[in-house]
Amino acid sequence: MGGRGGWWRGKSTPAKVETYTRWSFHTFPFIEVATFALPAFGYVPAPVNWILFLLVSTHAAVAAVTASLTLDWTRGRRPLPVRLLWALGTATVVIAVVSLVVALHGPRGADNGAAAGTVFVGVLSFGIGTLALAVRGTRRMVYGVLGAAMGAGAVAVPAGVSAPGAAVAAGAVVLAAGFFTFTSAFSVWLLNAVYELDEARETRARLAVAEERLRFGRDLHDVMGRNLAVVALKSELAVQLARRGRPEAVEQMVEVQRIARETQREVREVVRGYREADLRTELAGAQGVLTAAGIDCEVSGPVTGLPAEIQSALGWVVREATTNVLRHGDAARCAVSLRVAEGRVTLTVENDGAPGIGSGSGTGTAEPGRGSGLAGLRERLREVDGVLRAGPAGSDLFRLTAEVPLPPDSVPEQAPAPEPGGSPRPVPHPVSEVTS
């Protein structure tokens, strides 16, 4: 797991939280056995100690399987394991009662009181805590804990426990079962919240792309709608005049030709404005979006004075890199630097969590043509004689570098980069989906 392509680093943030949650529940059986079953060997003689050990171990194993399948149900991957839940509930009650009776009425009764209390309370607490994974609603969970405590007290007295001892056992069940129930409820809530936040981020990105497509569609409709209506009208008029042998039909078709060329020019302007990216705007937008996503973003270097075509190409690099940091990684920090030296402008984007453009798995340096985002950037940079390099930079960094030569007569001003916290663009441009 030390490399960037390791098992842990290859998981998304929700998958990491789910893995942590599952393994936390997988440790509960060992805690149950170590806390409540193994101590019986110290003060309960054979074969009673082995009976208690097997009972608690069986209960821990059933609880582990139930927890795993119920977590799948909380994520919508399988139906609720109703039969297994009933089996766990029944096993919890039976094993708790049997362990209590065996401990109290077995040999060396003077020392068996401790075994009765620990095993009895432990089995009930872990059982109720695991069953809470399948319960929705705080009130039902509270009722479950209180019901288990009352049942513990009601069973302890007939089994031979004194009234004060039964009250102590009931109180211990309230505390222990309440703790495990809270742990289960909080774990499920946290897991669902992380997945919902991740889905909300993906939805926000898709909505931004859809909104930009709608804007582009509206622009095209505004440009072409009126002109096409005029073309249709004048074409119809020209047809009528031509049928009557009127020379004005030629004038109408000349006008149609002029409108068509004007429409073609306006469409080119719309598309050109849609495809060009302003570097300063992209840097400010990237800083604003990353900061809003909880990622520390630092932008440095000169921005103004660069030729328009170079700003547009580098602006697309910033846009694609920002998108990958948000979509394909788990970064906490991102640094964007712009440097002008020896007739070349170099843009560097580093982050400590994203696998990088065109390399969805993040297992190595991206090669040319891998991933539509990387391929598109190389095409744009090729138009200005630029080059693009992307790959790991150490054990915990991914670096993307774009170098573009400056024209001989271009001397950019050493203006400061956008101030931290700059306002992002109101509607981000759509980004190409990056695949490995």
Short mmCIF file of C-alpha atoms in Angstrom, two decimals:
data_model
loop_
_atom_site.label_atom_id
_atom_site.label_comp_id
_atom_site.label_asym_id
_atom_site.label_seq_id
_atom_site.Cartn_x
_atom_site.Cartn_y
_atom_site.Cartn_z
CA MET A 1 0.00 0.00 0.00
CA GLY A 2 2.97 2.32 -0.04
CA GLY A 3 2.81 3.19 -3.74
CA ARG A 4 0.28 5.40 -5.41
CA GLY A 5 -1.31 2.37 -7.04
CA GLY A 6 -1.69 0.61 -3.71
CA TRP A 7 -4.85 -1.04 -2.52
CA TRP A 8 -5.77 1.78 -0.16
CA ARG A 9 -4.80 4.73 -2.37
CA GLY A 10 -6.74 3.24 -5.26
CA LYS A 11 -10.02 3.65 -3.36
CA SER A 12 -12.25 6.69 -3.44
CA THR A 13 -13.03 8.55 -0.24
CA PRO A 14 -16.46 6.87 0.22
CA ALA A 15 -14.88 3.46 -0.44
CA LYS A 16 -12.22 4.18 2.17
CA VAL A 17 -14.86 5.12 4.74
CA GLU A 18 -16.83 1.98 3.93
CA THR A 19 -13.73 -0.22 4.23
CA TYR A 20 -12.86 1.37 7.57
CA THR A 21 -16.44 0.87 8.81
CA ARG A 22 -16.54 -2.78 7.76
CA TRP A 23 -13.22 -3.64 9.34
CA SER A 24 -14.28 -1.88 12.52
CA PHE A 25 -17.25 -4.23 12.75
CA HIS A 26 -15.01 -7.16 11.86
CA THR A 27 -12.93 -6.44 14.95
CA PHE A 28 -15.99 -6.64 17.24
CA PRO A 29 -16.04 -10.49 17.31
CA PHE A 30 -12.43 -10.57 18.50
CA ILE A 31 -13.19 -7.94 21.14
CA GLU A 32 -16.22 -9.92 22.30
CA VAL A 33 -14.30 -13.18 22.59
CA ALA A 34 -11.23 -11.58 24.20
CA THR A 35 -13.27 -9.57 26.70
CA PHE A 36 -16.00 -12.00 27.73
CA ALA A 37 -14.94 -15.54 26.78
CA LEU A 38 -11.19 -15.85 27.40
CA PRO A 39 -11.31 -14.54 31.00
CA ALA A 40 -13.58 -17.49 31.89
CA PHE A 41 -10.56 -19.79 31.67
CA GLY A 42 -9.08 -17.96 34.64
CA TYR A 43 -11.86 -18.49 37.18
CA VAL A 44 -14.19 -21.16 35.80
CA PRO A 45 -13.09 -24.81 35.72
CA ALA A 46 -13.38 -27.12 32.76
CA PRO A 47 -15.62 -27.99 31.03
CA VAL A 48 -17.70 -24.92 31.97
CA ASN A 49 -15.03 -22.54 30.65
CA TRP A 50 -15.02 -24.29 27.28
CA ILE A 51 -18.81 -24.16 27.12
CA LEU A 52 -18.76 -20.41 27.71
CA PHE A 53 -15.97 -19.95 25.19
CA LEU A 54 -17.80 -21.85 22.45
CA LEU A 55 -21.08 -20.07 23.15
CA VAL A 56 -19.54 -16.60 22.98
CA SER A 57 -17.44 -17.50 19.90
CA THR A 58 -20.53 -18.78 18.09
CA HIS A 59 -22.42 -15.62 18.93
CA ALA A 60 -19.51 -13.44 17.75
CA ALA A 61 -19.32 -15.28 14.42
CA VAL A 62 -23.05 -14.94 13.75
CA ALA A 63 -22.90 -11.25 14.68
CA ALA A 64 -19.98 -10.66 12.28
CA VAL A 65 -21.80 -12.23 9.32
CA THR A 66 -24.98 -10.33 10.17
CA ALA A 67 -23.13 -7.02 10.38
CA SER A 68 -21.48 -7.56 7.00
CA LEU A 69 -24.71 -8.44 5.20
CA THR A 70 -26.69 -5.68 6.91
CA LEU A 71 -24.10 -3.09 5.83
CA ASP A 72 -24.64 -4.30 2.26
CA TRP A 73 -28.35 -3.67 2.81
CA THR A 74 -27.72 -0.11 4.02
CA ARG A 75 -25.93 0.56 0.71
CA GLY A 76 -28.76 -1.00 -1.32
CA ARG A 77 -26.69 -3.93 -2.58
CA ARG A 78 -28.82 -6.77 -1.18
CA PRO A 79 -32.15 -7.29 0.58
CA LEU A 80 -32.35 -7.04 4.33
CA PRO A 81 -31.18 -10.39 5.81
CA VAL A 82 -34.33 -10.87 7.90
CA ARG A 83 -33.76 -14.54 8.70
CA LEU A 84 -30.21 -13.93 9.78
CA LEU A 85 -31.33 -11.05 12.00
CA TRP A 86 -33.91 -13.29 13.66
CA ALA A 87 -31.26 -15.96 14.06
CA LEU A 88 -28.91 -13.47 15.72
CA GLY A 89 -31.64 -12.21 18.04
CA THR A 90 -32.59 -15.73 19.03
CA ALA A 91 -28.96 -16.75 19.52
CA THR A 92 -28.35 -13.66 21.64
CA VAL A 93 -31.18 -14.50 24.02
CA VAL A 94 -30.48 -18.24 24.18
CA ILE A 95 -26.71 -17.95 24.61
CA ALA A 96 -27.06 -15.22 27.23
CA VAL A 97 -29.53 -17.28 29.28
CA VAL A 98 -27.58 -20.53 28.88
CA SER A 99 -24.31 -18.88 29.84
CA LEU A 100 -25.98 -17.37 32.89
CA VAL A 101 -27.47 -20.69 34.02
CA VAL A 102 -24.26 -22.63 33.35
CA ALA A 103 -22.14 -20.10 35.22
CA LEU A 104 -24.45 -19.82 38.21
CA HIS A 105 -25.25 -23.50 38.68
CA GLY A 106 -21.96 -25.03 37.65
CA PRO A 107 -19.10 -25.99 39.95
CA ARG A 108 -17.36 -23.43 42.16
CA GLY A 109 -20.35 -21.15 42.36
CA ALA A 110 -18.45 -18.60 44.43
CA ASP A 111 -16.38 -17.53 41.45
CA ASN A 112 -19.00 -18.02 38.80
CA GLY A 113 -20.77 -14.75 39.56
CA ALA A 114 -18.14 -12.78 37.63
CA ALA A 115 -18.48 -15.12 34.66
CA ALA A 116 -22.25 -14.79 34.75
CA GLY A 117 -22.13 -11.00 34.73
CA THR A 118 -19.50 -10.54 32.03
CA VAL A 119 -20.76 -13.16 29.58
CA PHE A 120 -24.40 -12.30 30.09
CA VAL A 121 -23.91 -8.55 29.66
CA GLY A 122 -21.40 -8.92 26.84
CA VAL A 123 -23.51 -11.21 24.66
CA LEU A 124 -26.59 -9.02 25.06
CA SER A 125 -24.68 -5.80 24.39
CA PHE A 126 -22.93 -6.97 21.23
CA GLY A 127 -26.12 -8.61 19.97
CA ILE A 128 -28.26 -5.51 20.43
CA GLY A 129 -25.55 -3.29 18.92
CA THR A 130 -25.37 -5.47 15.80
CA LEU A 131 -29.15 -5.65 15.44
CA ALA A 132 -29.23 -1.84 15.54
CA LEU A 133 -27.67 -1.80 12.05
CA ALA A 134 -31.04 -2.90 10.66
CA VAL A 135 -33.06 -0.36 12.67
CA ARG A 136 -34.11 3.02 11.30
CA GLY A 137 -35.08 5.64 13.82
CA THR A 138 -33.54 6.75 17.10
CA ARG A 139 -36.67 5.95 19.08
CA ARG A 140 -36.66 2.32 18.00
CA MET A 141 -33.01 1.99 18.95
CA VAL A 142 -33.71 3.40 22.41
CA TYR A 143 -36.62 1.02 22.81
CA GLY A 144 -34.37 -1.87 21.82
CA VAL A 145 -31.71 -0.98 24.40
CA LEU A 146 -34.25 -0.45 27.19
CA GLY A 147 -36.08 -3.66 26.27
CA ALA A 148 -32.84 -5.63 26.41
CA ALA A 149 -32.04 -4.16 29.83
CA MET A 150 -35.49 -4.96 31.20
CA GLY A 151 -35.30 -8.46 29.76
CA ALA A 152 -31.87 -8.97 31.34
CA GLY A 153 -33.22 -8.03 34.75
CA ALA A 154 -36.31 -10.20 34.31
CA VAL A 155 -34.23 -13.25 33.33
CA ALA A 156 -31.53 -12.80 35.96
CA VAL A 157 -33.83 -13.03 38.98
CA PRO A 158 -35.41 -16.44 38.12
CA ALA A 159 -31.95 -17.75 37.22
CA GLY A 160 -30.78 -17.18 40.77
CA VAL A 161 -29.33 -13.64 40.75
CA SER A 162 -30.30 -11.38 43.64
CA ALA A 163 -32.48 -8.33 42.98
CA PRO A 164 -29.59 -5.86 43.45
CA GLY A 165 -27.43 -7.99 41.16
CA ALA A 166 -30.18 -8.09 38.54
CA ALA A 167 -30.49 -4.30 38.73
CA VAL A 168 -26.73 -3.95 38.27
CA ALA A 169 -26.85 -6.31 35.28
CA ALA A 170 -29.69 -4.31 33.73
CA GLY A 171 -27.77 -1.07 34.20
CA ALA A 172 -24.65 -2.60 32.68
CA VAL A 173 -26.69 -3.72 29.66
CA VAL A 174 -28.07 -0.19 29.23
CA LEU A 175 -24.58 1.31 29.21
CA ALA A 176 -22.85 -1.33 27.08
CA ALA A 177 -25.69 -1.95 24.62
CA GLY A 178 -26.32 1.79 24.38
CA PHE A 179 -22.68 2.38 23.48
CA PHE A 180 -22.62 -0.30 20.78
CA THR A 181 -25.99 0.83 19.42
CA PHE A 182 -24.73 4.40 19.15
CA THR A 183 -21.57 3.16 17.42
CA SER A 184 -23.63 1.22 14.88
CA ALA A 185 -26.03 4.08 14.23
CA PHE A 186 -23.26 6.66 13.87
CA SER A 187 -21.24 4.40 11.56
CA VAL A 188 -24.20 3.88 9.21
CA TRP A 189 -25.05 7.58 9.26
CA LEU A 190 -21.45 8.58 8.49
CA LEU A 191 -21.16 6.04 5.68
CA ASN A 192 -24.40 7.18 4.03
CA ALA A 193 -23.46 10.84 4.48
CA VAL A 194 -20.11 10.37 2.74
CA TYR A 195 -21.72 8.59 -0.20
CA GLU A 196 -24.42 11.26 -0.46
CA LEU A 197 -21.81 14.03 -0.46
CA ASP A 198 -19.87 12.27 -3.18
CA GLU A 199 -23.02 11.84 -5.25
CA ALA A 200 -23.87 15.51 -4.70
CA ARG A 201 -20.45 16.54 -5.99
CA GLU A 202 -20.88 14.42 -9.10
CA THR A 203 -24.38 15.82 -9.61
CA ARG A 204 -23.08 19.36 -9.27
CA ALA A 205 -20.46 18.71 -11.93
CA ARG A 206 -23.03 17.18 -14.27
CA LEU A 207 -25.43 20.08 -13.71
CA ALA A 208 -22.67 22.57 -14.48
CA VAL A 209 -21.97 20.78 -17.76
CA ALA A 210 -25.69 20.62 -18.58
CA GLU A 211 -26.13 24.31 -17.80
CA GLU A 212 -23.25 25.23 -20.06
CA ARG A 213 -24.71 23.12 -22.86
CA LEU A 214 -28.03 24.89 -22.42
CA ARG A 215 -26.27 28.25 -22.59
CA PHE A 216 -24.49 27.20 -25.77
CA GLY A 217 -27.79 25.97 -27.20
CA ARG A 218 -29.49 29.28 -26.35
CA ASP A 219 -26.67 31.21 -28.00
CA LEU A 220 -26.97 29.16 -31.17
CA HIS A 221 -30.74 29.54 -31.13
CA ASP A 222 -30.46 33.32 -30.74
CA VAL A 223 -27.96 33.52 -33.59
CA MET A 224 -29.57 31.11 -36.02
CA GLY A 225 -33.25 31.22 -35.13
CA ARG A 226 -34.04 34.66 -36.51
CA ASN A 227 -31.71 34.35 -39.50
CA LEU A 228 -33.12 30.97 -40.53
CA ALA A 229 -36.64 32.36 -40.29
CA VAL A 230 -35.65 35.24 -42.58
CA VAL A 231 -33.93 32.82 -44.99
CA ALA A 232 -37.06 30.67 -45.14
CA LEU A 233 -39.28 33.70 -45.76
CA LYS A 234 -37.08 35.21 -48.46
CA SER A 235 -36.60 31.83 -50.15
CA GLU A 236 -40.37 31.39 -50.31
CA LEU A 237 -40.72 34.91 -51.73
CA ALA A 238 -38.03 34.20 -54.32
CA VAL A 239 -39.86 31.04 -55.41
CA GLN A 240 -43.11 32.98 -55.88
CA LEU A 241 -41.36 35.73 -57.84
CA ALA A 242 -39.52 33.23 -60.01
CA ARG A 243 -42.78 31.47 -60.90
CA ARG A 244 -44.15 34.82 -62.06
CA GLY A 245 -41.03 35.59 -64.06
CA ARG A 246 -40.14 38.60 -61.93
CA PRO A 247 -36.45 39.70 -61.90
CA GLU A 248 -36.70 40.56 -58.19
CA ALA A 249 -36.31 36.83 -57.43
CA VAL A 250 -32.57 37.14 -58.08
CA GLU A 251 -32.30 39.98 -55.57
CA GLN A 252 -34.09 37.92 -52.95
CA MET A 253 -31.74 34.95 -53.44
CA VAL A 254 -28.73 37.27 -53.23
CA GLU A 255 -30.11 38.46 -49.89
CA VAL A 256 -30.57 34.84 -48.79
CA GLN A 257 -26.93 34.17 -49.66
CA ARG A 258 -25.80 37.22 -47.67
CA ILE A 259 -27.82 36.17 -44.59
CA ALA A 260 -26.45 32.62 -44.79
CA ARG A 261 -22.87 33.88 -44.84
CA GLU A 262 -23.58 36.26 -41.97
CA THR A 263 -25.10 33.39 -39.97
CA GLN A 264 -22.05 31.25 -40.66
CA ARG A 265 -19.78 34.02 -39.37
CA GLU A 266 -21.87 34.50 -36.22
CA VAL A 267 -21.86 30.76 -35.49
CA ARG A 268 -18.07 30.72 -35.80
CA GLU A 269 -17.86 33.56 -33.28
CA VAL A 270 -20.10 31.70 -30.83
CA VAL A 271 -18.05 28.52 -31.14
CA ARG A 272 -14.78 30.42 -30.87
CA GLY A 273 -15.93 32.11 -27.68
CA TYR A 274 -17.10 28.77 -26.35
CA ARG A 275 -13.82 26.99 -26.99
CA GLU A 276 -11.42 29.72 -25.87
CA ALA A 277 -10.41 29.96 -22.21
CA ASP A 278 -9.02 33.00 -20.44
CA LEU A 279 -6.08 32.04 -18.20
CA ARG A 280 -6.79 34.56 -15.44
CA THR A 281 -10.45 33.56 -15.32
CA GLU A 282 -9.58 29.86 -15.24
CA LEU A 283 -7.03 30.36 -12.43
CA ALA A 284 -9.50 32.35 -10.34
CA GLY A 285 -12.23 29.82 -11.03
CA ALA A 286 -9.98 26.88 -10.17
CA GLN A 287 -8.94 28.49 -6.90
CA GLY A 288 -12.52 29.27 -5.97
CA VAL A 289 -13.88 25.83 -6.86
CA LEU A 290 -11.08 23.92 -5.13
CA THR A 291 -11.32 26.08 -2.02
CA ALA A 292 -15.09 25.51 -1.89
CA ALA A 293 -14.41 21.76 -2.11
CA GLY A 294 -12.16 21.94 0.96
CA ILE A 295 -8.87 21.72 -0.99
CA ASP A 296 -6.12 24.18 -0.15
CA CYS A 297 -5.26 25.81 -3.49
CA GLU A 298 -2.28 28.12 -4.01
CA VAL A 299 -1.81 30.06 -7.28
CA SER A 300 1.44 31.88 -8.04
CA GLY A 301 3.24 33.44 -10.98
CA PRO A 302 2.62 36.06 -13.71
CA VAL A 303 -0.65 35.93 -15.61
CA THR A 304 -1.03 39.01 -17.80
CA GLY A 305 0.97 39.86 -20.88
CA LEU A 306 0.83 36.43 -22.49
CA PRO A 307 -0.46 36.09 -26.06
CA ALA A 308 -4.14 35.27 -26.33
CA GLU A 309 -3.60 31.87 -27.97
CA ILE A 310 -1.16 30.82 -25.22
CA GLN A 311 -3.53 31.99 -22.49
CA SER A 312 -6.32 29.99 -24.08
CA ALA A 313 -4.22 26.80 -24.29
CA LEU A 314 -2.96 27.12 -20.71
CA GLY A 315 -6.45 28.00 -19.52
CA TRP A 316 -7.67 24.66 -20.83
CA VAL A 317 -4.84 22.90 -18.97
CA VAL A 318 -5.94 24.55 -15.71
CA ARG A 319 -9.57 23.65 -16.40
CA GLU A 320 -8.86 19.96 -17.09
CA ALA A 321 -6.43 19.64 -14.18
CA THR A 322 -8.93 21.18 -11.77
CA THR A 323 -11.63 18.82 -12.97
CA ASN A 324 -9.42 15.80 -12.33
CA VAL A 325 -8.49 16.94 -8.84
CA LEU A 326 -12.20 17.17 -8.02
CA ARG A 327 -13.41 14.04 -9.77
CA HIS A 328 -10.64 11.48 -9.67
CA GLY A 329 -8.70 12.06 -6.46
CA ASP A 330 -8.71 12.71 -2.78
CA ALA A 331 -6.47 15.75 -2.61
CA ALA A 332 -6.02 18.05 0.36
CA ARG A 333 -3.65 20.48 -1.36
CA CYS A 334 -3.18 21.75 -4.89
CA ALA A 335 -0.54 24.20 -6.15
CA VAL A 336 -0.69 25.99 -9.51
CA SER A 337 2.40 27.92 -10.58
CA LEU A 338 3.16 29.89 -13.72
CA ARG A 339 6.78 30.69 -14.63
CA VAL A 340 8.23 32.62 -17.55
CA ALA A 341 11.93 32.03 -18.27
CA GLU A 342 14.21 31.71 -21.30
CA GLY A 343 11.46 32.46 -23.77
CA ARG A 344 9.13 29.76 -22.44
CA VAL A 345 6.11 29.83 -20.16
CA THR A 346 5.69 26.83 -17.86
CA LEU A 347 2.47 25.95 -16.06
CA THR A 348 2.75 23.39 -13.25
CA VAL A 349 -0.18 21.83 -11.39
CA GLU A 350 0.63 19.63 -8.39
CA ASN A 351 -1.75 17.86 -6.04
CA ASP A 352 -1.35 15.27 -3.31
CA GLY A 353 -4.40 13.14 -4.06
CA ALA A 354 -5.45 13.08 -7.71
CA PRO A 355 -4.32 10.28 -10.02
CA GLY A 356 -3.90 12.72 -12.85
CA ILE A 357 -5.30 13.48 -16.25
CA GLY A 358 -5.61 10.56 -18.56
CA SER A 359 -4.50 8.10 -15.94
CA GLY A 360 -7.53 7.00 -14.05
CA SER A 361 -5.75 4.45 -11.97
CA GLY A 362 -2.82 6.63 -11.20
CA THR A 363 -0.40 3.76 -11.61
CA GLY A 364 2.23 5.49 -13.68
CA THR A 365 3.13 8.29 -16.06
CA ALA A 366 0.45 9.01 -18.59
CA GLU A 367 1.36 8.23 -22.16
CA PRO A 368 0.30 10.20 -25.23
CA GLY A 369 -3.18 9.42 -26.33
CA ARG A 370 -4.26 7.88 -23.07
CA GLY A 371 -7.48 9.48 -21.94
CA SER A 372 -9.59 11.98 -23.85
CA GLY A 373 -8.64 14.83 -21.49
CA LEU A 374 -4.90 14.32 -21.95
CA ALA A 375 -5.23 13.83 -25.68
CA GLY A 376 -7.32 16.98 -26.03
CA LEU A 377 -4.79 19.03 -24.06
CA ARG A 378 -1.90 17.77 -26.17
CA GLU A 379 -3.79 18.76 -29.31
CA ARG A 380 -4.40 22.27 -27.99
CA LEU A 381 -0.80 22.70 -26.87
CA ARG A 382 0.48 21.35 -30.18
CA GLU A 383 -1.21 24.29 -31.91
CA VAL A 384 1.11 26.66 -30.00
CA ASP A 385 4.15 24.31 -30.18
CA GLY A 386 3.72 23.34 -26.53
CA VAL A 387 4.36 20.05 -24.74
CA LEU A 388 2.57 18.33 -21.86
CA ARG A 389 4.02 16.03 -19.23
CA ALA A 390 2.06 14.26 -16.51
CA GLY A 391 3.03 11.71 -13.89
CA PRO A 392 3.85 11.02 -10.24
CA ALA A 393 6.34 13.34 -8.54
CA GLY A 394 7.41 11.40 -5.49
CA SER A 395 5.39 9.10 -3.29
CA ASP A 396 2.44 11.40 -2.65
CA LEU A 397 2.33 13.99 -5.44
CA PHE A 398 1.06 14.08 -9.00
CA ARG A 399 2.48 16.77 -11.28
CA LEU A 400 1.21 18.06 -14.60
CA THR A 401 3.49 20.41 -16.54
CA ALA A 402 2.71 22.34 -19.72
CA GLU A 403 5.49 24.24 -21.53
CA VAL A 404 4.82 26.66 -24.35
CA PRO A 405 7.43 28.75 -26.22
CA LEU A 406 6.81 32.49 -26.35
CA PRO A 407 6.96 34.50 -29.57
CA PRO A 408 10.19 36.51 -29.86
CA ASP A 409 8.40 39.85 -29.47
CA SER A 410 6.27 38.74 -26.50
CA VAL A 411 7.43 39.95 -23.08
CA PRO A 412 4.73 39.28 -20.48
CA GLU A 413 4.22 41.58 -17.56
CA GLN A 414 5.17 40.19 -14.16
CA ALA A 415 1.71 40.70 -12.73
CA PRO A 416 0.63 38.92 -9.59
CA ALA A 417 -1.60 35.91 -9.75
CA PRO A 418 -5.25 36.09 -8.66
CA GLU A 419 -5.70 36.83 -4.99
CA PRO A 420 -6.66 33.88 -2.78
CA GLY A 421 -10.36 33.45 -2.46
CA GLY A 422 -11.06 34.92 -5.88
CA SER A 423 -14.60 34.45 -7.11
CA PRO A 424 -14.99 31.50 -9.45
CA ARG A 425 -16.67 31.90 -12.79
CA PRO A 426 -20.42 31.66 -12.38
CA VAL A 427 -20.84 28.88 -14.93
CA PRO A 428 -17.84 26.56 -15.44
CA HIS A 429 -17.12 25.30 -18.91
CA PRO A 430 -17.87 21.67 -19.63
CA VAL A 431 -14.94 19.37 -19.30
CA SER A 432 -14.13 16.27 -21.23
CA GLU A 433 -14.51 13.02 -19.33
CA VAL A 434 -11.12 11.59 -18.48
CA THR A 435 -10.76 7.86 -18.81
CA SER A 436 -7.80 5.61 -18.57
#
